[in-house]
Coordinates of C-alpha atoms in Angstrom, one line a residue:
M294 CA 123.7 107.4 60.1
K295 CA 125.0 103.8 60.6
R296 CA 127.8 103.6 63.0
H297 CA 130.2 100.7 63.6
F298 CA 133.5 99.7 65.2
P299 CA 132.9 100.8 68.8
Y300 CA 135.6 103.1 70.0
I301 CA 136.2 100.8 72.9
L302 CA 137.6 98.4 70.3
A303 CA 140.8 100.4 70.5
L304 CA 141.0 99.6 74.2
L305 CA 140.5 95.9 73.5
M306 CA 143.6 95.9 71.4
A307 CA 145.4 96.8 74.7
S308 CA 147.1 99.6 72.8
S309 CA 150.7 98.8 72.0
T310 CA 150.5 95.8 74.3
A311 CA 149.4 94.0 71.1
L312 CA 152.4 95.4 69.4
M313 CA 154.6 94.0 72.1
T314 CA 153.2 90.5 72.0
Q315 CA 153.7 90.4 68.2
S316 CA 157.3 91.8 68.2
C317 CA 158.8 89.6 70.9
K318 CA 159.5 85.9 70.3
D319 CA 159.7 85.0 73.9
D320 CA 156.8 82.6 75.0
F321 CA 156.5 84.9 78.1
F322 CA 154.7 87.4 76.0
E323 CA 152.8 85.1 73.7
L324 CA 150.2 83.8 76.2
V325 CA 147.1 85.9 75.9
D326 CA 145.7 87.3 79.1
H327 CA 144.6 90.7 80.4
G328 CA 144.3 92.8 77.3
G329 CA 146.6 90.6 75.2
L330 CA 149.3 90.2 77.8
D331 CA 150.6 87.2 79.8
A332 CA 149.5 87.9 83.4
R333 CA 153.1 87.1 84.5
I334 CA 154.2 90.4 83.2
W335 CA 153.0 92.1 86.4
D336 CA 155.3 89.9 88.4
N337 CA 158.4 90.9 86.5
E338 CA 160.0 94.3 87.0
G339 CA 161.9 94.1 83.7
A340 CA 158.8 93.3 81.7
I341 CA 156.9 96.2 83.2
E342 CA 159.8 98.6 82.5
Y343 CA 159.7 97.5 78.9
Y344 CA 156.0 98.1 78.8
L345 CA 156.4 101.5 80.6
A346 CA 159.1 102.6 78.2
G347 CA 156.7 102.1 75.3
T348 CA 154.0 104.0 77.1
Y349 CA 156.3 107.0 77.7
S350 CA 157.2 106.8 74.0
M351 CA 153.6 107.1 73.0
I352 CA 152.5 109.8 75.5
M353 CA 155.3 112.1 76.5
P354 CA 155.3 115.2 74.2
G355 CA 158.4 116.0 72.2
H356 CA 159.9 118.9 70.2
P357 CA 156.9 120.7 68.6
H358 CA 157.9 120.0 64.9
E359 CA 159.0 116.4 65.4
I360 CA 155.7 114.7 64.9
T361 CA 153.8 115.8 61.8
T362 CA 151.2 113.1 61.4
N363 CA 147.5 113.9 61.8
D364 CA 148.2 117.6 61.2
M365 CA 149.9 117.8 64.6
Q366 CA 151.4 121.2 63.5
M367 CA 148.0 122.9 63.8
H368 CA 148.4 122.6 67.6
Y369 CA 151.2 125.1 67.4
A370 CA 149.3 127.6 65.4
S371 CA 149.7 131.1 66.8
D372 CA 150.9 134.6 66.1
E373 CA 154.6 133.8 67.0
N374 CA 155.8 131.6 64.1
Y375 CA 155.6 132.2 60.3
F376 CA 154.7 128.5 59.7
S377 CA 151.2 129.3 61.0
G378 CA 150.6 131.4 57.9
T379 CA 151.9 128.8 55.5
N380 CA 150.5 125.5 56.9
S381 CA 146.9 124.9 55.7
P382 CA 145.5 123.3 58.9
S383 CA 147.2 126.1 61.0
K384 CA 145.6 128.7 58.8
K385 CA 142.2 127.2 59.4
V386 CA 142.7 127.3 63.2
L387 CA 143.5 131.0 63.0
G388 CA 140.8 131.8 60.6
L389 CA 143.3 133.0 58.0
S390 CA 142.0 130.7 55.3
G391 CA 138.9 128.6 55.4
E392 CA 137.2 127.0 58.4
I393 CA 137.8 124.0 60.6
G394 CA 135.7 121.0 59.4
L395 CA 134.5 118.0 61.3
N396 CA 137.5 115.9 60.3
D397 CA 140.3 118.5 60.7
V398 CA 141.2 117.9 64.4
K399 CA 142.3 114.3 64.5
Y400 CA 144.3 114.3 67.6
I401 CA 142.0 111.9 69.4
A402 CA 142.0 109.1 66.9
T403 CA 142.3 108.4 63.2
K404 CA 142.5 104.6 63.3
Y405 CA 140.8 101.7 65.1
Q406 CA 144.2 100.0 65.2
G407 CA 147.6 101.5 64.9
T408 CA 151.2 101.5 66.2
N409 CA 152.2 105.1 65.7
V410 CA 152.0 108.1 67.9
G411 CA 148.6 109.7 67.4
D412 CA 146.9 106.8 65.7
N413 CA 144.5 106.5 68.6
R414 CA 144.9 108.1 72.1
Y415 CA 142.7 105.4 73.6
F416 CA 145.5 102.9 72.8
D417 CA 147.7 105.1 75.1
I418 CA 145.0 105.2 77.8
A419 CA 144.5 101.4 77.5
R420 CA 148.2 100.8 78.3
C421 CA 147.8 102.9 81.5
N422 CA 144.5 101.2 82.4
N423 CA 146.1 97.7 82.1
A424 CA 149.0 98.7 84.4
I425 CA 146.9 100.5 87.0
A426 CA 144.4 97.5 87.1
Y427 CA 146.9 94.6 87.2
I428 CA 150.1 95.8 88.9
P429 CA 148.4 95.7 92.3
S430 CA 147.7 91.9 91.9
G431 CA 151.3 91.1 90.9
T432 CA 154.0 89.8 93.2
L433 CA 156.3 92.8 93.1
S434 CA 157.2 94.6 96.4
T435 CA 155.0 97.4 97.5
E436 CA 157.7 99.9 96.9
S437 CA 158.2 98.7 93.2
K438 CA 154.4 98.7 92.6
K439 CA 154.1 102.3 93.8
K440 CA 156.9 103.5 91.6
F441 CA 155.2 102.0 88.5
L442 CA 151.7 103.0 89.5
G443 CA 152.7 106.6 90.1
Q444 CA 154.1 106.9 86.6
F445 CA 151.1 105.2 84.9
Y446 CA 148.6 107.4 86.8
A447 CA 150.5 110.5 85.7
L448 CA 150.8 109.4 82.1
R449 CA 147.1 108.6 81.9
A450 CA 146.4 112.1 83.3
M451 CA 148.6 113.6 80.6
V452 CA 146.6 112.0 77.8
Y453 CA 143.2 113.0 79.2
F454 CA 144.5 116.5 79.8
E455 CA 145.6 116.9 76.2
L456 CA 142.2 115.6 75.0
T457 CA 140.2 117.8 77.4
R458 CA 141.9 121.0 76.6
L459 CA 141.3 120.4 72.9
Y460 CA 137.8 118.9 72.8
G461 CA 136.4 120.0 76.1
G462 CA 135.2 116.6 77.2
V463 CA 135.7 113.0 76.0
P464 CA 134.7 109.5 77.1
L465 CA 136.3 108.6 80.4
V466 CA 137.5 105.0 80.2
L467 CA 139.3 104.0 83.3
E468 CA 139.3 100.2 83.3
P469 CA 140.6 97.5 80.9
Q470 CA 137.8 96.5 78.6
N471 CA 136.4 92.9 78.3
P472 CA 135.7 91.9 74.7
D473 CA 132.8 89.8 76.0
K474 CA 131.2 92.8 77.9
L475 CA 131.7 96.1 76.1
E476 CA 131.0 99.1 78.2
L477 CA 130.0 102.0 75.9
S478 CA 129.7 105.5 77.2
G479 CA 129.2 109.0 75.9
R480 CA 131.4 112.1 76.4
A481 CA 132.1 113.2 80.0
S482 CA 131.9 116.9 80.8
A483 CA 135.0 118.9 81.1
K484 CA 134.4 119.1 84.8
A485 CA 134.4 115.3 85.1
C486 CA 137.5 115.0 83.0
F487 CA 139.4 117.5 85.1
T488 CA 138.2 115.8 88.3
Q489 CA 139.7 112.5 87.0
I490 CA 142.9 114.2 85.8
V491 CA 143.5 115.7 89.2
S492 CA 142.6 112.4 90.9
D493 CA 145.2 110.6 88.8
L494 CA 147.8 113.2 89.6
D495 CA 147.1 113.0 93.3
S496 CA 147.5 109.2 93.1
A497 CA 150.8 109.8 91.2
M498 CA 152.1 112.1 93.9
I499 CA 151.2 109.7 96.7
N500 CA 152.8 106.8 94.9
L501 CA 155.9 108.7 93.9
D502 CA 156.5 110.3 97.3
G503 CA 160.1 109.9 98.2
V504 CA 161.0 108.3 94.8
S505 CA 164.1 109.6 93.0
W506 CA 165.5 108.4 89.7
D507 CA 169.1 107.8 88.8
D508 CA 170.0 110.2 85.9
A509 CA 171.7 107.5 83.9
T510 CA 168.8 105.0 83.9
G511 CA 165.8 107.1 85.0
R512 CA 166.2 110.3 82.9
G513 CA 162.8 111.6 81.8
K514 CA 160.8 109.5 84.3
I515 CA 158.0 111.3 86.2
N516 CA 158.6 112.0 89.9
K517 CA 156.5 113.7 92.5
A518 CA 157.6 117.2 91.5
A519 CA 156.6 116.5 87.9
A520 CA 153.2 115.1 88.9
A521 CA 152.6 118.1 91.2
S522 CA 153.5 120.5 88.4
L523 CA 151.2 118.7 86.0
K524 CA 148.4 119.0 88.6
A525 CA 149.0 122.7 89.0
K526 CA 148.9 123.2 85.2
A527 CA 145.6 121.2 84.9
L528 CA 144.0 123.3 87.6
L529 CA 145.3 126.5 86.0
Y530 CA 143.4 125.5 82.9
W531 CA 140.3 124.6 84.8
A532 CA 140.3 128.1 86.4
S533 CA 141.1 129.9 83.1
P534 CA 138.5 131.6 80.8
Q535 CA 138.5 128.7 78.3
F536 CA 136.7 126.6 81.0
N537 CA 135.7 129.3 83.4
P538 CA 134.4 132.2 81.3
T539 CA 133.6 135.5 83.0
D540 CA 130.8 136.5 80.6
N541 CA 128.8 133.4 80.0
A542 CA 125.4 133.5 81.8
A543 CA 124.8 129.8 81.2
H544 CA 128.1 129.0 83.0
P545 CA 128.7 131.4 85.8
Y546 CA 132.3 132.3 86.7
E547 CA 133.7 130.4 89.7
A548 CA 136.4 132.5 91.5
Q549 CA 137.1 129.5 93.8
R550 CA 138.7 127.6 91.0
W551 CA 141.6 130.2 91.1
Q552 CA 142.1 129.6 94.8
T553 CA 142.3 125.9 94.2
A554 CA 144.8 126.5 91.3
F555 CA 146.8 128.8 93.6
Q556 CA 147.1 126.1 96.3
A557 CA 148.2 123.5 93.8
S558 CA 150.7 125.9 92.2
K559 CA 152.2 126.8 95.6
E560 CA 152.5 123.1 96.4
A561 CA 154.2 122.4 93.1
Y562 CA 156.6 125.3 93.5
D563 CA 157.5 124.2 97.0
I564 CA 157.9 120.5 96.0
C565 CA 160.1 121.5 93.0
Q566 CA 162.3 123.7 95.2
A567 CA 162.7 121.0 97.8
A568 CA 163.7 118.6 94.9
G569 CA 166.4 121.0 93.8
R570 CA 164.6 122.6 90.9
A571 CA 165.7 126.1 90.1
L572 CA 166.1 128.6 87.3
I573 CA 169.3 128.0 85.3
P574 CA 171.4 131.2 85.6
N575 CA 171.9 131.5 81.8
Y576 CA 168.7 131.6 79.7
S577 CA 170.7 130.5 76.6
E578 CA 171.6 127.2 78.2
I579 CA 168.2 126.0 79.2
F580 CA 168.0 123.4 76.5
L581 CA 171.8 122.9 76.1
K582 CA 172.3 121.5 79.7
E583 CA 171.2 118.0 80.4
G584 CA 171.2 115.6 83.3
T585 CA 171.6 116.8 86.8
A586 CA 173.2 120.0 85.5
N587 CA 169.8 121.1 84.3
T588 CA 168.0 122.2 87.4
E589 CA 165.2 123.7 85.4
A590 CA 163.8 120.5 83.8
V591 CA 160.7 119.2 85.6
V592 CA 159.0 117.1 82.9
L593 CA 161.1 116.1 79.9
R594 CA 161.4 113.6 77.0
S595 CA 165.0 112.4 76.6
Y596 CA 166.6 112.3 73.1
S597 CA 170.0 111.1 72.0
S598 CA 172.2 111.6 68.9
I599 CA 174.0 108.3 69.4
S600 CA 171.2 105.9 70.2
E601 CA 169.2 104.6 67.3
K602 CA 165.7 106.1 66.7
R603 CA 166.1 108.6 69.6
Y604 CA 167.2 111.5 67.4
T605 CA 165.5 114.9 67.0
R606 CA 165.6 117.0 63.9
V607 CA 165.3 120.2 65.8
E608 CA 168.8 121.3 65.1
Q609 CA 168.4 120.6 61.4
Y610 CA 165.1 122.6 61.3
S611 CA 166.6 125.5 63.1
R612 CA 170.0 126.0 61.4
P613 CA 170.7 127.8 58.2
A614 CA 171.5 125.7 55.1
S615 CA 175.1 127.1 55.2
E616 CA 175.6 125.3 58.5
G617 CA 174.0 121.9 57.6
G618 CA 170.4 122.8 58.3
S619 CA 167.1 122.6 56.5
P620 CA 165.4 125.6 58.1
Q621 CA 161.7 125.5 58.6
D622 CA 159.2 128.4 58.9
Y623 CA 158.1 127.1 62.4
Y624 CA 161.3 128.7 63.8
V625 CA 160.8 132.0 61.9
A626 CA 159.6 134.8 64.2
T627 CA 156.6 136.9 63.1
T628 CA 156.4 140.7 63.5
K629 CA 153.9 140.0 66.3
L630 CA 156.6 138.1 68.3
L631 CA 159.3 140.6 67.5
D632 CA 157.0 143.4 68.8
A633 CA 156.2 141.5 72.0
Y634 CA 159.7 141.7 73.4
R635 CA 160.2 144.5 75.9
M636 CA 163.2 146.8 76.1
K637 CA 166.2 145.8 78.3
D638 CA 164.6 147.6 81.3
G639 CA 161.3 145.9 80.8
T640 CA 159.5 148.8 79.3
L641 CA 157.5 148.8 76.1
A642 CA 159.3 148.8 72.8
D643 CA 157.4 151.4 70.9
G644 CA 157.6 154.9 69.5
N645 CA 157.2 156.5 72.9
N646 CA 160.4 154.9 74.2
T647 CA 163.6 156.9 73.3
D648 CA 165.7 153.7 73.5
Y649 CA 163.7 152.1 70.8
D650 CA 164.6 152.4 67.1
A651 CA 162.4 150.6 64.6
A652 CA 165.3 150.5 62.1
L653 CA 167.4 148.7 64.8
F654 CA 164.5 146.9 66.4
W655 CA 166.9 144.3 67.9
K656 CA 168.9 146.9 69.8
N657 CA 168.4 147.5 73.6
R658 CA 165.8 144.7 73.9
D659 CA 165.2 142.2 76.5
P660 CA 168.3 139.9 76.4
R661 CA 166.0 137.0 75.6
F662 CA 165.6 138.5 72.1
A663 CA 169.2 138.0 71.2
N664 CA 169.3 134.6 73.0
T665 CA 166.4 133.4 70.9
I666 CA 166.1 135.3 67.6
V667 CA 168.8 135.5 64.9
Y668 CA 168.3 138.7 62.8
N669 CA 170.2 139.9 59.8
G670 CA 173.8 140.4 60.8
A671 CA 173.5 138.9 64.2
V672 CA 176.4 137.1 65.8
W673 CA 175.7 133.4 65.9
P674 CA 178.8 131.2 66.6
L675 CA 177.9 127.9 64.9
S676 CA 180.2 125.0 64.4
G677 CA 182.3 126.5 67.1
I678 CA 183.2 129.5 65.0
E679 CA 183.5 132.4 67.5
G680 CA 182.2 135.8 66.2
R681 CA 180.4 134.2 63.2
K682 CA 177.7 136.4 61.8
Q683 CA 174.4 135.2 60.2
W684 CA 173.2 137.1 57.1
N685 CA 169.6 136.9 56.2
Y686 CA 169.2 139.4 53.4
T687 CA 167.6 138.2 50.2
N688 CA 170.0 136.3 47.9
A689 CA 172.9 136.6 50.4
I690 CA 176.0 134.8 49.0
N691 CA 176.8 131.4 50.6
E692 CA 173.2 131.0 51.7
T693 CA 170.2 129.0 50.3
S694 CA 166.7 128.7 51.6
I695 CA 167.3 131.9 53.4
K696 CA 164.9 132.7 56.3
S697 CA 164.3 136.2 57.6
F698 CA 165.0 135.0 61.1
Y699 CA 166.4 131.8 62.8
C700 CA 165.9 130.5 66.3
K701 CA 168.8 129.9 68.6
K702 CA 167.0 128.1 71.4
F703 CA 167.4 124.5 70.2
V704 CA 170.8 124.8 68.6
N705 CA 174.1 123.6 69.9
P706 CA 176.6 126.2 68.7
A707 CA 179.5 123.7 69.1
L708 CA 178.0 121.0 66.8
S709 CA 179.7 120.8 63.5
K710 CA 177.6 121.2 60.4
S711 CA 178.5 117.7 59.3
A712 CA 176.8 116.3 62.4
V713 CA 173.5 118.2 62.0
A714 CA 171.6 115.9 59.7
V715 CA 170.0 112.7 60.8
A716 CA 171.1 109.6 58.9
N717 CA 170.4 105.9 59.6
D718 CA 168.3 106.9 62.6
L719 CA 171.3 108.7 64.3
G720 CA 172.4 112.3 64.5
G721 CA 171.2 115.7 65.4
N722 CA 172.0 117.3 68.7
G723 CA 170.2 114.8 71.0
M724 CA 168.8 117.8 72.9
D725 CA 166.1 116.8 75.4
W726 CA 162.7 118.3 75.1
I727 CA 161.6 120.0 78.3
E728 CA 157.8 119.9 78.5
I729 CA 157.6 121.7 81.8
R730 CA 160.5 123.7 83.2
F731 CA 160.7 125.4 86.6
A732 CA 160.0 128.8 84.9
E733 CA 156.6 127.5 83.9
V734 CA 155.9 126.3 87.4
M735 CA 156.8 129.8 88.6
M736 CA 154.6 131.5 85.9
D737 CA 151.6 129.3 86.8
Y738 CA 152.1 130.2 90.5
A739 CA 152.4 133.9 89.5
E740 CA 149.2 133.8 87.4
S741 CA 147.1 132.1 90.1
A742 CA 148.5 134.5 92.7
N743 CA 147.5 137.5 90.6
E744 CA 144.0 136.1 90.0
T745 CA 143.5 135.6 93.8
G746 CA 144.6 139.1 94.7
N747 CA 148.2 138.6 95.6
L748 CA 149.8 141.1 93.2
S749 CA 153.0 141.4 95.1
L750 CA 153.7 137.7 95.0
A751 CA 152.9 137.6 91.3
K752 CA 155.4 140.4 90.7
E753 CA 158.0 138.7 92.9
L754 CA 157.9 135.6 90.8
V755 CA 158.0 137.4 87.5
R756 CA 160.8 139.6 88.8
S757 CA 162.9 136.5 89.4
I758 CA 162.4 135.3 85.9
R759 CA 163.2 138.7 84.4
K760 CA 166.4 139.0 86.5
R761 CA 167.5 135.6 85.2
A762 CA 166.8 136.9 81.7
G763 CA 169.2 139.8 82.2
I764 CA 166.6 142.6 82.2
E765 CA 167.8 145.6 84.1
Q766 CA 166.1 146.9 87.1
G767 CA 166.1 150.5 85.8
A768 CA 163.6 153.0 87.0
Y769 CA 160.6 150.7 86.5
D770 CA 161.5 147.7 88.6
Y771 CA 162.2 145.4 85.7
G772 CA 159.1 146.8 84.0
L773 CA 156.8 145.6 86.7
T774 CA 155.7 149.1 87.8
L775 CA 153.7 149.2 84.5
A776 CA 151.2 146.8 86.1
S777 CA 149.4 148.3 89.0
N778 CA 146.3 146.1 89.2
K779 CA 145.1 142.6 88.4
E780 CA 144.1 143.3 84.9
Q781 CA 147.4 145.0 83.9
M782 CA 149.3 142.2 85.6
R783 CA 147.3 139.6 83.7
D784 CA 148.4 141.1 80.4
L785 CA 152.0 141.4 81.6
I786 CA 152.0 137.7 82.6
L787 CA 150.6 136.6 79.2
N788 CA 153.3 138.7 77.5
E789 CA 156.0 137.3 79.8
R790 CA 154.9 133.8 78.9
Q791 CA 155.1 134.6 75.2
I792 CA 158.7 135.8 75.5
E793 CA 160.0 133.3 78.1
F794 CA 158.5 130.3 76.2
A795 CA 158.9 131.5 72.6
F796 CA 158.9 128.6 70.1
E797 CA 158.2 126.1 72.9
G798 CA 154.7 125.3 71.8
K799 CA 153.0 127.2 74.7
R800 CA 151.6 130.3 72.8
Y801 CA 148.8 128.4 71.0
H802 CA 147.5 126.9 74.2
D803 CA 147.9 130.1 76.2
L804 CA 145.8 132.0 73.6
R805 CA 143.1 129.3 73.8
R806 CA 143.2 128.9 77.6
T807 CA 142.8 132.7 78.1
R808 CA 140.2 133.1 75.3
R809 CA 142.5 135.6 73.6
M810 CA 142.8 133.7 70.3
H811 CA 139.8 135.5 68.8
T812 CA 141.2 138.9 69.8
L813 CA 144.2 138.6 67.5
E814 CA 144.4 141.3 64.8
G815 CA 146.3 141.6 61.6
T816 CA 147.8 138.6 59.9
I817 CA 150.9 136.4 59.9
Q818 CA 153.9 138.2 58.5
T819 CA 157.6 138.8 59.0
Y820 CA 160.3 141.2 57.8
L821 CA 162.3 140.8 54.7
F822 CA 165.9 142.1 54.6
E823 CA 167.0 143.4 51.3
T824 CA 170.0 145.4 50.1
K825 CA 169.3 148.8 48.6
S826 CA 170.9 147.9 45.3
D827 CA 172.9 145.2 43.5
A828 CA 175.9 147.5 43.6
L829 CA 175.8 147.7 47.4
K830 CA 175.3 143.9 47.6
K831 CA 178.5 143.5 45.7
I832 CA 180.3 145.8 48.1
L833 CA 179.0 143.8 51.1
E834 CA 180.2 140.6 49.6
S835 CA 183.5 141.9 48.3
K836 CA 186.6 140.4 50.0
N837 CA 189.7 142.1 51.4
A838 CA 193.2 140.8 51.0
A839 CA 192.6 138.2 53.8
G840 CA 189.5 136.9 52.0
I841 CA 187.1 138.3 54.5
M842 CA 183.9 139.8 53.2
H843 CA 183.2 143.5 53.8
R844 CA 179.9 142.7 55.5
E845 CA 181.7 141.0 58.4
S846 CA 183.0 144.4 59.4
L847 CA 179.6 146.1 59.6
D848 CA 178.3 147.4 63.0
M849 CA 174.7 146.3 62.8
N850 CA 173.9 148.4 65.9
N851 CA 174.8 151.6 64.0
R852 CA 171.8 153.2 62.3
D853 CA 173.7 154.9 59.6
T854 CA 175.5 151.7 58.6
V855 CA 172.3 149.7 58.4
L856 CA 170.4 152.3 56.5
N857 CA 173.3 152.8 54.1
Y858 CA 173.2 149.1 52.9
F859 CA 169.6 147.9 53.6
K860 CA 166.2 149.0 52.5
Y861 CA 164.1 150.6 55.2
P862 CA 161.3 150.5 56.1
Y863 CA 161.7 146.8 55.9
N864 CA 159.5 145.0 53.4
L865 CA 157.1 142.4 54.8
R866 CA 156.8 138.8 53.8
A867 CA 153.2 137.4 54.0
E868 CA 151.2 134.8 52.2
S869 CA 149.0 136.7 49.7
A870 CA 146.1 134.2 50.1
N871 CA 145.8 134.9 53.8
G872 CA 143.2 137.2 55.3
A873 CA 143.2 138.7 58.7
F874 CA 142.9 136.6 61.9
A875 CA 139.3 135.4 62.2
F876 CA 139.3 132.8 64.9
R877 CA 135.7 131.6 65.6
D878 CA 134.5 131.7 69.2
Y879 CA 133.4 128.0 69.1
Y880 CA 136.9 126.9 68.1
Y881 CA 137.9 127.0 71.8
F882 CA 136.6 123.4 71.7
Y883 CA 137.1 121.3 68.6
P884 CA 134.8 118.9 66.9
L885 CA 135.3 115.1 67.2
P886 CA 136.4 113.7 63.8
N887 CA 134.0 111.4 62.0
T888 CA 136.3 108.4 62.4
F889 CA 135.8 108.7 66.2
M890 CA 132.1 109.8 66.1
N891 CA 131.2 106.8 64.0
S892 CA 132.5 104.5 66.7
S893 CA 129.5 104.8 69.0
P894 CA 125.9 106.0 68.8
L895 CA 126.3 107.6 72.3
L896 CA 128.8 110.2 71.2
E897 CA 127.6 113.8 70.7
Q898 CA 129.3 116.4 68.5
T899 CA 130.6 119.6 70.0
I900 CA 128.3 122.6 69.9
G901 CA 129.0 125.2 67.2
Y902 CA 129.7 122.5 64.6
E903 CA 127.3 120.7 62.3
G904 CA 124.9 118.6 64.4
G905 CA 126.6 119.6 67.6
T906 CA 124.7 119.2 70.9
F907 CA 127.5 118.6 73.4
D908 CA 128.4 121.6 75.6
P909 CA 131.7 120.8 77.3
L910 CA 130.9 123.3 80.1
N911 CA 127.7 121.7 81.2
D912 CA 128.0 119.5 84.3

């Protein structure tokens, strides 16, 4: 096959540096040098800040449903959200419908040139390479150089980490490219990629040591605690079954990787604590609090409702239509997620538990259930209306585009419905996206502790998170006595992550990292709430003398009341075209799309796919 347009061409464009030179009329940016930039940029702190802001914009992750280009939604496919059963690319990932083709996973690149997020990740890498190569030769003070370099090293590591956990190994390009001397290379192994990722994050930690940012001007900038947490996360992946399988004779399991991950997790935990990072007391306020008040935010992307083009539609996608929203299936819980929540004492929610009632499945559950999921008749005080209830039954009056469930996590209850929509590049709730919060640092630490034989430390860390959640100690030590060995604790930790980080885009990667995606059973479905008859629906929606509907007086924690008005067992909503989960084992590493493969004759396709010869786990 004839191949053209070397993928390094993307790097020659100096990523968005070319965009910057075209969009600014100042002669300072028009002189071509160093990847399309005037060399004097590296002598000017303001110019580098401008360049850095663009780099953050391209690289820092945001709210999961915010970017939809290049089928980005498929990277949130899991058993937790109903969207995964309706979105075609997501269904392929889960094996519900069709198979992943060679051009389906386009995260790495779809264009040889481009200015949008996701057009070509090597544009993002090029931005970092330019800064890392040329800032040292500039005239800034050593202190200023280190602040900038630390951030660029961390951002480059973030790009390579995302690429590696999807594809298993990609070309490592670490220097600005010279158009007169192209340096083509094939795919590096996963090991080489992780080695570079860790090296970059070590460099970031060294350069950012002692650096703190003013919340007003430096919000969202990476600091040492953020870099340490990213490093711990990367090493957790390197130790996990996706990259360190326990049953692959060709790639023997390496227990030492977990010890390395443990040391990095401990270091990140200690650095975060020293920097004032801590769990926010109220789980429901994690995304509501911003600035210094949010002690849990470690890595974040800052949004704003009042600054142009910095909006997020997360509030609009989460809210019901009656309160100004355009609700999306991504924020609708599946039966799998509902079942994953434990009881209020941390024990299992099943038929063996006398406190569990399938008809009132929301009752007596882990408090994070009520702080995350809005079920039929749940109290949800939107637009500042205290005591307001949300009704999700089919054809409920005053509701359109009704969803079986809604998600509270990214909603500001005080925001009026008139302020929910985005218009003229303004609006929404401006809620920051927290990519890594201190709870994840703790969970990474707990997992690596468990895998290295420290069950008591793992339990101590999870116990703290469950206490914050409001789980009761009960007779089972917050449910932790249910795990008496490494294997049981491993399952408990994965379940804890599913609940703690529900709808935060973690589940997809956790299932891949732990090689559990192929073990999923059943299909994507959710409950439907329906009245038992039209006559009962009329009664529910009838009004008293004060104009208040009868349904507002219902006690939805009373079994007789619920069964009197609503059908039970609850019907299920599921896409009829979907089969059962059938994730292929080779999906743990995706194929490179043809747009990227055609860029160089040195690139090999991933094993398991047509023509694939590249094994990411080979050294």
